Coordinates of C-alpha atoms and ligand atoms in Angstrom, one line a residue:
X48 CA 85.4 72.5 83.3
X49 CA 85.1 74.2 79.7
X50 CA 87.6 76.7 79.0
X51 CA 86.4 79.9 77.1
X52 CA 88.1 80.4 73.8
X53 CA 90.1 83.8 73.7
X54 CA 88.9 86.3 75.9
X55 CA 87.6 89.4 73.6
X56 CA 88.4 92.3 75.8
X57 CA 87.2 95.8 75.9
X58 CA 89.5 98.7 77.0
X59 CA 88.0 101.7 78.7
X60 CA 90.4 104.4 79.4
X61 CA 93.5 104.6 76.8
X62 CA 95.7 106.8 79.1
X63 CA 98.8 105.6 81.0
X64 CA 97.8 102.6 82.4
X65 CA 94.3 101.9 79.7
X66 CA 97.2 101.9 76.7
X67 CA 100.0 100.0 78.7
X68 CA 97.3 97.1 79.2
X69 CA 96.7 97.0 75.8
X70 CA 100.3 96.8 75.2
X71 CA 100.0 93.9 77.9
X72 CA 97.0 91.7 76.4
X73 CA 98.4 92.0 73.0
X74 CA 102.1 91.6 73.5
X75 CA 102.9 89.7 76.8
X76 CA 100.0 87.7 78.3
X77 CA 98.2 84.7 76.4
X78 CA 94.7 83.9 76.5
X79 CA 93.1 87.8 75.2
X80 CA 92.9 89.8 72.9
X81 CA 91.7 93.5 72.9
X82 CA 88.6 94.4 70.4
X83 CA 87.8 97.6 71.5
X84 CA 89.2 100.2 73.1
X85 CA 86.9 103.8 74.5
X86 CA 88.4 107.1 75.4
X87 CA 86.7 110.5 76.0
X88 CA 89.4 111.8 73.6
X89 CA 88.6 110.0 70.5
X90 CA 92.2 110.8 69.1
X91 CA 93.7 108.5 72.1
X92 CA 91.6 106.0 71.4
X93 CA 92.7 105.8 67.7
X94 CA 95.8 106.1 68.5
X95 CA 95.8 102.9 71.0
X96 CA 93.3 101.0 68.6
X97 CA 95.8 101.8 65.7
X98 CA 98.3 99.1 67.2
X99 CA 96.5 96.4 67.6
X100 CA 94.8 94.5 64.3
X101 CA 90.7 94.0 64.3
X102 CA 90.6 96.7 67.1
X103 CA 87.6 99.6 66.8
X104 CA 87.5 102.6 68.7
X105 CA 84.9 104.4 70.8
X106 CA 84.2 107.6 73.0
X107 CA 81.3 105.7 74.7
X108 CA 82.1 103.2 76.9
X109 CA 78.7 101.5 76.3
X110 CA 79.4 101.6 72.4
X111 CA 82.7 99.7 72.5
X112 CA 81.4 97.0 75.3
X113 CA 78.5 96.6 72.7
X114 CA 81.1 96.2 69.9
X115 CA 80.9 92.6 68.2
X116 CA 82.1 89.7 70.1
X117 CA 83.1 91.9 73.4
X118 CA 82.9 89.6 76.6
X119 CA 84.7 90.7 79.0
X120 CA 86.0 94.6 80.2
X121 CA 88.9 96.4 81.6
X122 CA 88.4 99.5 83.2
X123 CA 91.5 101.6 82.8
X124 CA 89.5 105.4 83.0
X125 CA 90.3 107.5 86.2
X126 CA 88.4 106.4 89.5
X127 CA 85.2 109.0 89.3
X128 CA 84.6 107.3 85.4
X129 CA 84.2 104.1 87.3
X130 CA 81.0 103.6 88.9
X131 CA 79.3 104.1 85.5
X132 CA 81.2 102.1 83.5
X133 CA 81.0 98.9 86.3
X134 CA 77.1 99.8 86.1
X135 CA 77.1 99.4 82.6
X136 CA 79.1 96.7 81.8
X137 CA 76.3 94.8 85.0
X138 CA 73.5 95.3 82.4
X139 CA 75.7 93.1 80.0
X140 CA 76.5 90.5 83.0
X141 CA 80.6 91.2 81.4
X142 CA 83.0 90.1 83.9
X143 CA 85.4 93.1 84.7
X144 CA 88.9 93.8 85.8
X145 CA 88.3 97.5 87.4
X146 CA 91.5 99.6 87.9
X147 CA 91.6 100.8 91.3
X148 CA 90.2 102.6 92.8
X149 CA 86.5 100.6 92.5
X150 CA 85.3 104.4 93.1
X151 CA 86.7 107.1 95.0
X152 CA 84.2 107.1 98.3
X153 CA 82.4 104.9 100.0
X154 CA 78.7 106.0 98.9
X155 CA 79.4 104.9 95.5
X156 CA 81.4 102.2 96.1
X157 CA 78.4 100.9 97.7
X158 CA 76.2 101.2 95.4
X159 CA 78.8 99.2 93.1
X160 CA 78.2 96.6 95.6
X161 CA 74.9 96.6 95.9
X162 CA 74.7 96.4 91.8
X163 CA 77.1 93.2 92.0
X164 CA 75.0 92.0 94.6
X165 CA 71.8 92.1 92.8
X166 CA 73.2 90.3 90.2
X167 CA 74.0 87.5 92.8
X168 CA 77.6 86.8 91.6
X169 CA 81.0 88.1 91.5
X170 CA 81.4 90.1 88.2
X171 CA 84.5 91.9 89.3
X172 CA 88.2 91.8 90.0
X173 CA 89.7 95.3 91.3
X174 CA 92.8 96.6 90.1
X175 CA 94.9 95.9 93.4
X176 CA 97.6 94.9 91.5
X177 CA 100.3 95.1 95.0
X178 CA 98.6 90.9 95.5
X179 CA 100.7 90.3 92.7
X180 CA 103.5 91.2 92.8
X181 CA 106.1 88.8 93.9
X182 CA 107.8 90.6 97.0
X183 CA 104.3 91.2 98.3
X184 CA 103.3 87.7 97.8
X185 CA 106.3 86.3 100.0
X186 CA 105.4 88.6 102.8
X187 CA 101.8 87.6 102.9
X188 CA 102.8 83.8 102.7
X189 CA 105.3 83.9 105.7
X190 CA 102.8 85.6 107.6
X191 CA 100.1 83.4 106.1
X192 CA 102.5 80.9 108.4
X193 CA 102.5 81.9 111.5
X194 CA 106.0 81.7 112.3
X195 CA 106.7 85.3 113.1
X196 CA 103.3 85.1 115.7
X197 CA 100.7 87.9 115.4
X198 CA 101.7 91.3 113.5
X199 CA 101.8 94.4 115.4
X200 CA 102.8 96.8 113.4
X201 CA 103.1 97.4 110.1
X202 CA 105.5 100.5 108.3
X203 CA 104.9 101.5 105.2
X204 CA 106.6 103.9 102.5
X205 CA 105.0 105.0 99.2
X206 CA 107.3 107.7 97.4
X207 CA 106.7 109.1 93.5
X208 CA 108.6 111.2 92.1
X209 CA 106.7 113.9 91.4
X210 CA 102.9 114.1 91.2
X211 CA 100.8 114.6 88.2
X212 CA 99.3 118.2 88.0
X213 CA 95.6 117.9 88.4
X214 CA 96.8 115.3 91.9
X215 CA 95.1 117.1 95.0
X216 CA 95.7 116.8 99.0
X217 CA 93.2 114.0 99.2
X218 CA 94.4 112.4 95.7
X219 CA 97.4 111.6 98.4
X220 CA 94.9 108.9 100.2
X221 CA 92.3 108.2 98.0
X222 CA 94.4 107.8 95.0
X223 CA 97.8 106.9 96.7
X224 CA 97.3 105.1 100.0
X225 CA 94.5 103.5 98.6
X226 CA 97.1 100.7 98.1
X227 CA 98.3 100.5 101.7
X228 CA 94.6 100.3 103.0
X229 CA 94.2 97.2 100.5
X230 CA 97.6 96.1 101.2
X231 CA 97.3 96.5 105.1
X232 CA 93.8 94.8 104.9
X233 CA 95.2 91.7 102.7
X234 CA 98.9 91.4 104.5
X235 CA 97.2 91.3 107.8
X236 CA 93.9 90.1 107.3
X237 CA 92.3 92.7 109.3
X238 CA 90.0 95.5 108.7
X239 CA 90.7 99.2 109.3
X240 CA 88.4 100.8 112.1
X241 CA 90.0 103.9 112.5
X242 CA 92.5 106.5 110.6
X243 CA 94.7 109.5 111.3
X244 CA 97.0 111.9 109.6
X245 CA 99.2 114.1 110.2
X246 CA 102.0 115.9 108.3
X247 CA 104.8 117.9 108.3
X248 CA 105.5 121.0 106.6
X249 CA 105.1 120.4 103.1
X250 CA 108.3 119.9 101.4
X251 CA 109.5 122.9 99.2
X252 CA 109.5 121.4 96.3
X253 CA 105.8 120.2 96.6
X254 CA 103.3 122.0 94.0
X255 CA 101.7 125.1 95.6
X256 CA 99.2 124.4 98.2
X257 CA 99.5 120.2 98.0
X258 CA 100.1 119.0 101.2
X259 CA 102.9 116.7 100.9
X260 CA 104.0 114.6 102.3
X261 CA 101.6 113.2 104.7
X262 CA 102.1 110.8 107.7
X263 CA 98.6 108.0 107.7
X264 CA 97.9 105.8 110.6
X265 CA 95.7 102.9 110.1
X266 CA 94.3 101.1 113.5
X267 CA 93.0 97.8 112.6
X268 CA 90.3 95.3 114.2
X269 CA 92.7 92.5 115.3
X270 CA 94.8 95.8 117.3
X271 CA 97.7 96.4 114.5
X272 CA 99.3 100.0 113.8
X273 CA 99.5 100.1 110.0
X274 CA 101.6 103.4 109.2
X275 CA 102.3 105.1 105.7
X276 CA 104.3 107.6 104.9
X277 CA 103.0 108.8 101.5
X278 CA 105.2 111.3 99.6
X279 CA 104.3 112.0 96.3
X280 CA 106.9 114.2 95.1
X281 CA 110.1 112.7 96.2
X282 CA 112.3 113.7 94.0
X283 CA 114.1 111.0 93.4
X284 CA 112.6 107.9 92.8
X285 CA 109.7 105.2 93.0
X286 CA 109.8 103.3 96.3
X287 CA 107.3 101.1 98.0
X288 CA 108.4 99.7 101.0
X289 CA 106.9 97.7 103.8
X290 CA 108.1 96.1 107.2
X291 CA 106.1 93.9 108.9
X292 CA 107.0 93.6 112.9
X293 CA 105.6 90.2 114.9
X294 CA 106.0 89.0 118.4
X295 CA 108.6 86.6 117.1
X296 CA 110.4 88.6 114.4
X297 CA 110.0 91.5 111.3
X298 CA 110.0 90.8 107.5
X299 CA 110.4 93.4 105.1
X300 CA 110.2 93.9 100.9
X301 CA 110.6 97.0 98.1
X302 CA 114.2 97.5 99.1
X303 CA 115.1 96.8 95.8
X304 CA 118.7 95.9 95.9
X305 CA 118.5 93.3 92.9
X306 CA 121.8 94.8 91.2
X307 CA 124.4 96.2 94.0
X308 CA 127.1 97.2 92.1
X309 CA 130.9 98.3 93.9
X310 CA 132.9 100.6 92.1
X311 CA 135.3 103.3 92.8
X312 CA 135.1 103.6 96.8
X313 CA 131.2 103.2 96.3
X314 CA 128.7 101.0 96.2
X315 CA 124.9 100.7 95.3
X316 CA 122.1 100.5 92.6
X317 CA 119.2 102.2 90.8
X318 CA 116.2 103.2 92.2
X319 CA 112.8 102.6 89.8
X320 CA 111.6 105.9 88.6
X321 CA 107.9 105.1 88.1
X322 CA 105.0 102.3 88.9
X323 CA 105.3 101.0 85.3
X324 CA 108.7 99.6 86.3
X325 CA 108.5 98.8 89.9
X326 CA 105.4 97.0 89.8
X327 CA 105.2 95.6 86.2
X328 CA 105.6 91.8 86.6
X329 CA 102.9 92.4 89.4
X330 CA 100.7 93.7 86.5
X331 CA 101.1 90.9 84.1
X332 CA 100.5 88.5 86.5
X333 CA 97.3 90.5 87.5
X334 CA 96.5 90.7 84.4
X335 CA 96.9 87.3 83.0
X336 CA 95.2 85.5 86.5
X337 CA 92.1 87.8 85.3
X338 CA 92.4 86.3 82.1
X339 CA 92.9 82.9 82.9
X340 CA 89.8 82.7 85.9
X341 CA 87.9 85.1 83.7
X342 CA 88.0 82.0 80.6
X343 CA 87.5 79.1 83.6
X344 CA 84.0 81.1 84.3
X345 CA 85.6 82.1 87.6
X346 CA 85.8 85.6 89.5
X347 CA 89.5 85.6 91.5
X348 CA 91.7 88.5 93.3
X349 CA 90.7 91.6 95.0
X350 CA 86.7 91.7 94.9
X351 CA 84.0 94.9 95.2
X352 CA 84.1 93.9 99.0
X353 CA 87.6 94.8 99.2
X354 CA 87.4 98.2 96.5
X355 CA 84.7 99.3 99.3
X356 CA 86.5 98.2 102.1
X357 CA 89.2 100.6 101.1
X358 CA 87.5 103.0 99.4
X359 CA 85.5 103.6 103.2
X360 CA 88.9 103.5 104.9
X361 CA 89.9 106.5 102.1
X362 CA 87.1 108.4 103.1
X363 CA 87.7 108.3 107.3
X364 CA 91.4 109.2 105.7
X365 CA 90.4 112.5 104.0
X366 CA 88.0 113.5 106.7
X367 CA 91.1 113.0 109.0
X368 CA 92.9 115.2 107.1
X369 CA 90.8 117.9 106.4
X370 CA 89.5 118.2 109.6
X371 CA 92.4 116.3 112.0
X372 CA 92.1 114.0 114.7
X373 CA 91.1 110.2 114.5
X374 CA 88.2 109.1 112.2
X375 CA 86.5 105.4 112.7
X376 CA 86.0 103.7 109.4
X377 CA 82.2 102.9 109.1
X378 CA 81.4 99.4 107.2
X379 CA 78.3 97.7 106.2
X380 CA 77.9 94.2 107.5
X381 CA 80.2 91.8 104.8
X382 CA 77.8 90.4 102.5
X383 CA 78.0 86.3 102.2
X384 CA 78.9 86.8 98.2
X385 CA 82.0 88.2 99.6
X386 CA 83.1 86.3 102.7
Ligands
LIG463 P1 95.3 108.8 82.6 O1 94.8 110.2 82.9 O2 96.6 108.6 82.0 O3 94.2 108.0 81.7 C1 92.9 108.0 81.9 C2 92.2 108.0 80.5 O4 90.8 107.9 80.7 C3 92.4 109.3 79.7 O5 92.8 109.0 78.4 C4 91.0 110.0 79.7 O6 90.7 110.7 78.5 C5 90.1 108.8 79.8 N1 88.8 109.0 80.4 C6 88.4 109.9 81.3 N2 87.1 109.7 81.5 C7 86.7 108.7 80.8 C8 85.4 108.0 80.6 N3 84.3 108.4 81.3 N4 85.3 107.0 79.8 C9 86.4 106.6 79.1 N5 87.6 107.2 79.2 C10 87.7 108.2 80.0 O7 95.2 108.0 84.0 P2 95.9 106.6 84.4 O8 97.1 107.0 85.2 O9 96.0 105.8 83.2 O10 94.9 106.0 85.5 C11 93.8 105.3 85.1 C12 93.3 104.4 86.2 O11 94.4 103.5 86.6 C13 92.9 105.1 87.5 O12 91.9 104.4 88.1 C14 94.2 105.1 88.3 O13 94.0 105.1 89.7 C15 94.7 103.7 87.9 N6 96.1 103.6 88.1 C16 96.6 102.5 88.7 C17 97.9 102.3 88.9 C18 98.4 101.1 89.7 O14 99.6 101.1 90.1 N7 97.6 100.1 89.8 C19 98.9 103.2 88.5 C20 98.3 104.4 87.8 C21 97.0 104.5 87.6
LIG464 C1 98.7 106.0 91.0 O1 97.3 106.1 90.6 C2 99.0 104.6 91.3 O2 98.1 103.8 91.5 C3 100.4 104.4 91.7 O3 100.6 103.0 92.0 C4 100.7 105.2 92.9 O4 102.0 105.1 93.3 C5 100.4 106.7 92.7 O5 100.6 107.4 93.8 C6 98.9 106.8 92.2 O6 98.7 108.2 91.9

């Protein structure tokens, strides 16, 4: 097999995550370089084009994937931007890592599919970045065993430390726990039929009106609990957590006691403060296994299937919390491109 030269990549999106890519392609991964870069705020995208030599800027997304010598996207704009962007960058047949969300409900997540579908092949990698990460990986290859038997019940704890301030009540699941319904899907190789939430009384020192934090329960098709606690203004740290419970035994990562230090009658460590630094050998490796299928010709990772997978379980999660009770996650039949 021919391997591509180096993969000329378009940034959409130069916020948090779109500019700490850049950062990525440029200065840590091998195999890419970045040639364009679009933001709706033309002075962020100068600013993040600035850095990096050759590199134009844009406010169009279409202008800077037609930019000289583009072939490939990454989609770093928030999850509403997304749908047209992955539409656009179809017409151009560019392969695409898509920051997740794929989109934030299931209609248009859909018709993301359907567009991949009608070009009948894999264009797209979402941004599920948990896959990568090394912790994650171990748990999902011991399961991948067998030796613990058949999960049961899965716990899960996602904690920030404060949210941002345009972050609403559903932002907790479509944005948040988006994660946990790709995680809980991947880990356990199940889908999600039905989800509930409930929640206590918001914390005090939760932004007026947000409910926060919530309690998510996840039902899944081969009869496992999958349960997140999301809490998005903590307080005190970053911490993703999850324990896995089998007939034969649990397993659990995100404890993160690398460095236990003993000192004066005390003991203990540091906890992360943000994603960038929990999950950030998980996004180089994302990153650079996009890179490296993307120059074999390949399509690898977390696929449309799965961003609508989850973005459908999202959607049962909002209408469970706006309007309570249990809500049954409604999926169209798995196309064979995906299975
Ligand atoms: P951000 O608000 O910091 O940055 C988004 C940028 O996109 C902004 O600069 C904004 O001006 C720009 N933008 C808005 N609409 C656009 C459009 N139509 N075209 C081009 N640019 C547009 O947000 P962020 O935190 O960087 O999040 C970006 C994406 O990354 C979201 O999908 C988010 O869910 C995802 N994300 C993933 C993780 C993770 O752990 N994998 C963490 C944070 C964010
Ligand atoms: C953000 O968009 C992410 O993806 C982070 O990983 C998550 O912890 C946070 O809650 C989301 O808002």
């Amino acid at each position: 097999m021919t391997e591509r030269a180096t993969l000329k990549v378009a940034v959409i999106g130069t916020g948090r995550m779109g500019a700490d890519h850049v950062r990525r392609i440029h200065d840590v991964i091998s195999g890419a370089r970045v040639v364009a870069v679009a933001d709706v705020d033309a002075e962020r995208a100068k600013a993040v084009a600035a850095r990096v030599d050759g590199c134009t800027a844009h406010t169009d997304p279409a202008a800077a994937m037609a930019a000289a010598d583009v072939d490939a996207v990454l989609i770093a704009s928030p999850g509403p931007a997304h749908e047209a962007t992955l539409l656009a960058a179809f017409e151009r047949d560019l392969p695409v890592l898509c920051e997740k969300p794929l989109t934030p409900d299931a209609a248009s997540a859909l018709r993301v599919l359907e567009a991949e579908l009608r070009l009948g092949h894999r264009r797209v990698q979402v941004g599920f970045m948990r896959r990568y990460d090394p912790e994650y990986a171990k748990l999902k290859a011991l399961l991948t065993t067998g030796q613990l038997g058949r999960p049961l019940m899965l716990h899960n704890r996602h904690r920030n430390v404060a949210s941002p301030p345009f972050f609403t009540s559903s932002m907790l699941i479509s944005d948040s726990v988006a994660h946990e319904a790709d995680a809980t899907r991947w880990l356990l190789d199940h889908e999600i039929t039905a989800v509930t939430v409930l929640r206590p009384a918001p914390s005090a020192n939760t932004p007026d009106g947000l409910r926060d934090p919530q309690f998510v329960v996840f039902e899944t098709d081969g009869g496992a609990l999958s349960d997140v606690e999301i809490f998005v203004n903590c307080g005190f740290g970053y911490q993703v957590q999850a324990e896995v419970v089998c007939e034969r035994g649990t397993a659990r990562i995100g404890d993160g006691h690398a460095l236990v230090t003993n000192m004066a009658g005390r003991w203990g460590g540091t906890i992360a403060q943000d994603f960038t630094e929990r999950f950030e050998t998980a996004y180089d490796r994302e990153i650079q296994a996009w890179v490296d299928a993307t120059r074999r010709g390949e399509v690898t990772g977390p696929s449309v299937w799965d961003g609508y997978a989850a973005a459908a379980v999202c959607e049962a999660g909002v209408r469970a919390l706006d309007d309570g009770g249990r809500v049954e996650v409604e999926l169209v039949e798995k196309p064979a491109l995906y299975a």
